[in-house]
Amino acid sequence: MSYRLPEEPLPQRGGQPGSACRCWIPADRVGPGIARRQVRTALERWGVSEHTIERAALLISELVTNAVEHGNHRGRLRMVWCHVRCTSGGIRLGVWGPPGNTVPQPRRPAEGADADVATLRESGRGLLIVDALSDQWGTRRGRVSREVWALISDDRAQP
């Protein structure tokens, strides 16, 4: 399956509060990479610092991966809605996917006898990464979907 990316994230207005990039991302193994490229392209065009771009790219990758891993029941999920927006407080990233039956929570590392087994797991660290890299994160439930979002400060030099 091939995916055609937009020529540029739209709309864009120079990285001022209110600037936004929104796109559908495939809910499969290539989705996180596409989301990273879209976010990176938008933030570069908006003049955001490389440090903030790196944080945002990792965060959006984890958010998309989480939506795909935990929302793709029976293989029915085809796309997730991804957005990045400049706000007066920084950069807001969000991914909308299926609502699920539980509120997403970070899995805390296991202790004691289970700690060795837990360190070998390939999953379960995504929201811990989101929690560590973001200034704030949370969820919002809509009628037919749920958004998991993260807010990071934009460390651009002020004139």
Short mmCIF file of C-alpha atoms in Angstrom, two decimals:
data_model
loop_
_atom_site.label_atom_id
_atom_site.label_comp_id
_atom_site.label_asym_id
_atom_site.label_seq_id
_atom_site.Cartn_x
_atom_site.Cartn_y
_atom_site.Cartn_z
CA MET A 1 0.00 0.00 0.00
CA SER A 2 1.37 3.45 -0.81
CA TYR A 3 0.49 6.78 0.72
CA ARG A 4 0.55 10.17 -0.96
CA LEU A 5 1.58 12.96 1.36
CA PRO A 6 0.40 16.51 0.86
CA GLU A 7 2.95 18.80 -0.77
CA GLU A 8 3.02 20.78 2.47
CA PRO A 9 1.15 20.67 5.76
CA LEU A 10 -1.89 22.95 5.43
CA PRO A 11 -2.90 25.46 6.55
CA GLN A 12 0.17 27.27 7.75
CA ARG A 13 0.57 30.86 8.84
CA GLY A 14 4.16 31.35 9.88
CA GLY A 15 4.13 29.75 13.32
CA GLN A 16 2.07 32.39 15.09
CA PRO A 17 -0.51 31.28 17.66
CA GLY A 18 -3.33 29.72 15.68
CA SER A 19 -1.09 28.19 13.00
CA ALA A 20 -2.02 24.57 12.48
CA CYS A 21 -1.23 21.44 10.50
CA ARG A 22 -3.84 18.69 10.35
CA CYS A 23 -3.76 15.42 8.46
CA TRP A 24 -4.98 11.85 8.39
CA ILE A 25 -2.25 9.32 9.19
CA PRO A 26 -2.44 5.62 8.29
CA ALA A 27 -3.06 3.43 11.31
CA ASP A 28 -0.27 0.98 10.57
CA ARG A 29 3.48 0.57 11.05
CA VAL A 30 4.34 3.46 8.68
CA GLY A 31 1.96 5.93 10.36
CA PRO A 32 4.34 7.16 13.10
CA GLY A 33 7.04 7.96 10.53
CA ILE A 34 4.60 9.89 8.37
CA ALA A 35 3.38 11.82 11.41
CA ARG A 36 6.98 12.67 12.40
CA ARG A 37 7.74 14.01 8.91
CA GLN A 38 4.54 16.09 8.81
CA VAL A 39 5.17 17.62 12.23
CA ARG A 40 8.86 18.24 11.47
CA THR A 41 8.02 19.95 8.15
CA ALA A 42 5.37 22.20 9.72
CA LEU A 43 7.54 23.22 12.67
CA GLU A 44 10.58 23.88 10.48
CA ARG A 45 8.48 26.18 8.29
CA TRP A 46 7.21 27.94 11.37
CA GLY A 47 10.76 28.65 12.60
CA VAL A 48 10.59 26.45 15.69
CA SER A 49 13.92 25.48 17.28
CA GLU A 50 15.52 22.13 16.45
CA HIS A 51 15.28 21.08 20.11
CA THR A 52 11.52 21.66 20.15
CA ILE A 53 11.14 19.94 16.76
CA GLU A 54 12.93 16.83 18.09
CA ARG A 55 10.69 16.72 21.16
CA ALA A 56 7.57 17.21 19.05
CA ALA A 57 8.58 14.54 16.53
CA LEU A 58 9.16 11.97 19.26
CA LEU A 59 5.93 12.91 21.01
CA ILE A 60 3.77 12.66 17.89
CA SER A 61 5.36 9.31 17.07
CA GLU A 62 4.47 7.97 20.51
CA LEU A 63 0.93 9.38 20.34
CA VAL A 64 0.28 7.82 16.91
CA THR A 65 1.83 4.50 17.96
CA ASN A 66 -0.35 4.45 21.08
CA ALA A 67 -3.51 5.15 19.05
CA VAL A 68 -2.66 2.42 16.55
CA GLU A 69 -1.58 -0.17 19.14
CA HIS A 70 -4.49 0.33 21.49
CA GLY A 71 -7.22 1.44 19.13
CA ASN A 72 -6.92 -1.02 16.28
CA HIS A 73 -9.31 -3.66 17.57
CA ARG A 74 -9.87 -6.42 15.01
CA GLY A 75 -7.86 -4.52 12.39
CA ARG A 76 -10.70 -2.08 11.66
CA LEU A 77 -8.81 1.16 12.29
CA ARG A 78 -7.49 2.57 9.01
CA MET A 79 -6.51 6.16 9.86
CA VAL A 80 -5.95 8.44 12.84
CA TRP A 81 -6.40 12.23 12.81
CA CYS A 82 -3.23 14.06 13.70
CA HIS A 83 -2.74 17.76 14.38
CA VAL A 84 -0.12 20.21 15.57
CA ARG A 85 -0.97 23.77 16.54
CA CYS A 86 0.97 26.79 17.75
CA THR A 87 -0.60 28.25 20.86
CA SER A 88 0.39 31.16 23.07
CA GLY A 89 1.73 28.52 25.49
CA GLY A 90 3.78 26.52 22.99
CA ILE A 91 3.12 23.65 20.61
CA ARG A 92 0.06 21.43 21.05
CA LEU A 93 0.13 17.98 19.46
CA GLY A 94 -2.85 15.67 19.32
CA VAL A 95 -3.99 12.38 17.86
CA TRP A 96 -7.62 11.36 17.55
CA GLY A 97 -8.42 7.66 17.41
CA PRO A 98 -11.09 5.26 18.67
CA PRO A 99 -12.43 6.08 22.14
CA GLY A 100 -11.53 2.75 23.76
CA ASN A 101 -12.99 1.48 26.99
CA THR A 102 -10.41 2.92 29.38
CA VAL A 103 -8.64 6.24 29.84
CA PRO A 104 -5.01 5.98 28.67
CA GLN A 105 -2.60 5.85 31.61
CA PRO A 106 1.19 5.48 31.70
CA ARG A 107 2.33 2.05 32.86
CA ARG A 108 4.65 2.50 35.78
CA PRO A 109 7.75 0.30 35.85
CA ALA A 110 7.30 -2.97 37.70
CA GLU A 111 9.10 -3.59 40.96
CA GLY A 112 10.35 -6.69 42.69
CA ALA A 113 10.12 -10.08 40.98
CA ASP A 114 8.23 -8.67 37.98
CA ALA A 115 10.87 -6.01 37.24
CA ASP A 116 13.09 -8.32 35.13
CA VAL A 117 10.17 -9.44 32.97
CA ALA A 118 8.89 -5.87 32.62
CA THR A 119 12.23 -4.59 31.30
CA LEU A 120 12.04 -7.12 28.45
CA ARG A 121 8.64 -5.94 27.22
CA GLU A 122 8.64 -4.21 23.86
CA SER A 123 5.65 -2.03 24.67
CA GLY A 124 4.16 -0.12 27.54
CA ARG A 125 6.53 2.83 27.67
CA GLY A 126 4.85 5.21 25.21
CA LEU A 127 2.86 7.30 27.67
CA LEU A 128 5.81 7.34 30.08
CA ILE A 129 7.80 8.96 27.26
CA VAL A 130 4.94 11.38 26.57
CA ASP A 131 4.81 12.22 30.29
CA ALA A 132 8.58 12.80 30.44
CA LEU A 133 8.88 14.94 27.28
CA SER A 134 5.74 17.05 27.49
CA ASP A 135 5.00 19.96 29.77
CA GLN A 136 1.43 18.73 30.04
CA TRP A 137 -0.65 15.98 28.44
CA GLY A 138 -4.11 14.55 28.69
CA THR A 139 -7.10 13.05 26.93
CA ARG A 140 -10.37 14.36 25.62
CA ARG A 141 -13.25 12.12 24.63
CA GLY A 142 -15.56 13.01 21.79
CA ARG A 143 -18.75 11.26 20.71
CA VAL A 144 -17.01 8.69 18.53
CA SER A 145 -13.31 9.20 19.21
CA ARG A 146 -10.72 10.14 21.80
CA GLU A 147 -7.86 12.61 21.57
CA VAL A 148 -4.60 12.13 23.41
CA TRP A 149 -2.71 15.43 23.38
CA ALA A 150 0.58 16.87 24.61
CA LEU A 151 1.73 20.45 25.09
CA ILE A 152 5.38 21.49 24.91
CA SER A 153 6.90 24.91 25.34
CA ASP A 154 8.39 26.54 22.29
CA ASP A 155 11.91 27.66 23.14
CA ARG A 156 12.34 29.98 20.18
CA ALA A 157 14.41 33.02 21.00
CA GLN A 158 12.17 35.99 21.64
CA PRO A 159 13.05 39.20 19.67
#
